[in-house]
């Protein structure tokens, strides 16, 4: 059982510079079973090879109860997985609550990452990630990750400044956090919200 509940993204190889994506996933309650093998809320950003496809996504005020024991299922995942692609996207992931039920094989509940040749401005704040049955060894609740040649800008706030790790922790006090790769910080208001919806 895959149980992917919400998906937003483009078709690999079919997202050009004029294929503008604006999307919001907000105000939902999702409960996944122990047999779920896919993420609850998933944003996969991609592009036609050699083109920069723009997108603005917002994931706000969702509640995810993830009971999966697959060891690979996240509550919320924003990612750029496709080789040789170069999406350019703004992601606002705010005020979500994710509970991970598996205390042995559970993984980070909320992950926002930029890989391949993507560029992102990401705002991550007010998110809560809990492990009600115990935290799996070495696992943090919220992860921001940069890999490959991607450029990752993390938005600060007036009261949360400094390194990316400091900013992420400050903006999400109800989650354990980690920063992987090279992540820059940018001023409040830099990341753009979707125009519609």
CSV table of N, CA and C in Angstrom, one decimal, residues 10 15-20 45-48 51-55 86-89:
chain,number,residue,atom,x,y,z
A,10,UNK,N,6.1,18.6,-11.3
A,10,UNK,CA,6.1,18.6,-12.8
A,10,UNK,C,6.4,17.2,-13.3
A,15,UNK,N,9.0,20.2,-18.3
A,15,UNK,CA,8.8,21.4,-17.5
A,15,UNK,C,9.8,22.4,-18.0
A,16,UNK,N,9.3,23.3,-18.9
A,16,UNK,CA,10.2,24.3,-19.5
A,16,UNK,C,10.2,25.6,-18.7
A,17,UNK,N,10.9,26.6,-19.2
A,17,UNK,CA,11.0,27.9,-18.6
A,17,UNK,C,9.7,28.6,-18.5
A,18,UNK,N,8.7,28.2,-19.4
A,18,UNK,CA,7.4,28.8,-19.4
A,18,UNK,C,6.4,28.0,-18.6
A,19,UNK,N,6.7,26.9,-18.1
A,19,UNK,CA,5.8,26.0,-17.4
A,19,UNK,C,5.8,26.4,-15.9
A,20,UNK,N,5.1,27.4,-15.6
A,20,UNK,CA,5.2,28.0,-14.2
A,20,UNK,C,4.2,27.2,-13.3
A,45,UNK,N,10.0,18.6,-7.6
A,45,UNK,CA,10.2,19.6,-8.6
A,45,UNK,C,11.3,19.2,-9.6
A,46,UNK,N,11.0,19.4,-10.9
A,46,UNK,CA,11.9,19.0,-11.9
A,46,UNK,C,11.9,19.9,-13.1
A,47,UNK,N,12.6,19.6,-14.2
A,47,UNK,CA,12.6,20.4,-15.4
A,47,UNK,C,12.9,19.6,-16.6
A,48,UNK,N,12.7,20.2,-17.8
A,48,UNK,CA,13.3,19.7,-19.0
A,48,UNK,C,14.8,19.9,-18.9
A,51,UNK,N,16.8,23.4,-19.2
A,51,UNK,CA,15.9,24.5,-19.0
A,51,UNK,C,15.7,24.7,-17.5
A,52,UNK,N,15.4,25.9,-17.1
A,52,UNK,CA,15.1,26.2,-15.7
A,52,UNK,C,13.6,26.4,-15.6
A,53,UNK,N,12.9,25.5,-14.9
A,53,UNK,CA,11.5,25.6,-14.7
A,53,UNK,C,11.2,26.2,-13.4
A,54,UNK,N,10.4,27.3,-13.4
A,54,UNK,CA,10.0,28.0,-12.1
A,54,UNK,C,8.8,27.4,-11.4
A,55,UNK,N,8.9,27.5,-10.1
A,55,UNK,CA,7.7,27.0,-9.3
A,55,UNK,C,7.7,27.7,-7.9
A,86,UNK,N,17.1,21.2,-13.7
A,86,UNK,CA,17.4,22.4,-13.0
A,86,UNK,C,16.2,23.2,-12.7
A,87,UNK,N,15.3,22.7,-11.8
A,87,UNK,CA,14.2,23.5,-11.4
A,87,UNK,C,14.7,24.7,-10.5
A,88,UNK,N,13.9,25.8,-10.5
A,88,UNK,CA,14.2,26.9,-9.7
A,88,UNK,C,12.9,27.2,-8.9
A,89,UNK,N,12.9,27.0,-7.6
A,89,UNK,CA,11.6,27.0,-6.9
A,89,UNK,C,11.7,27.7,-5.5
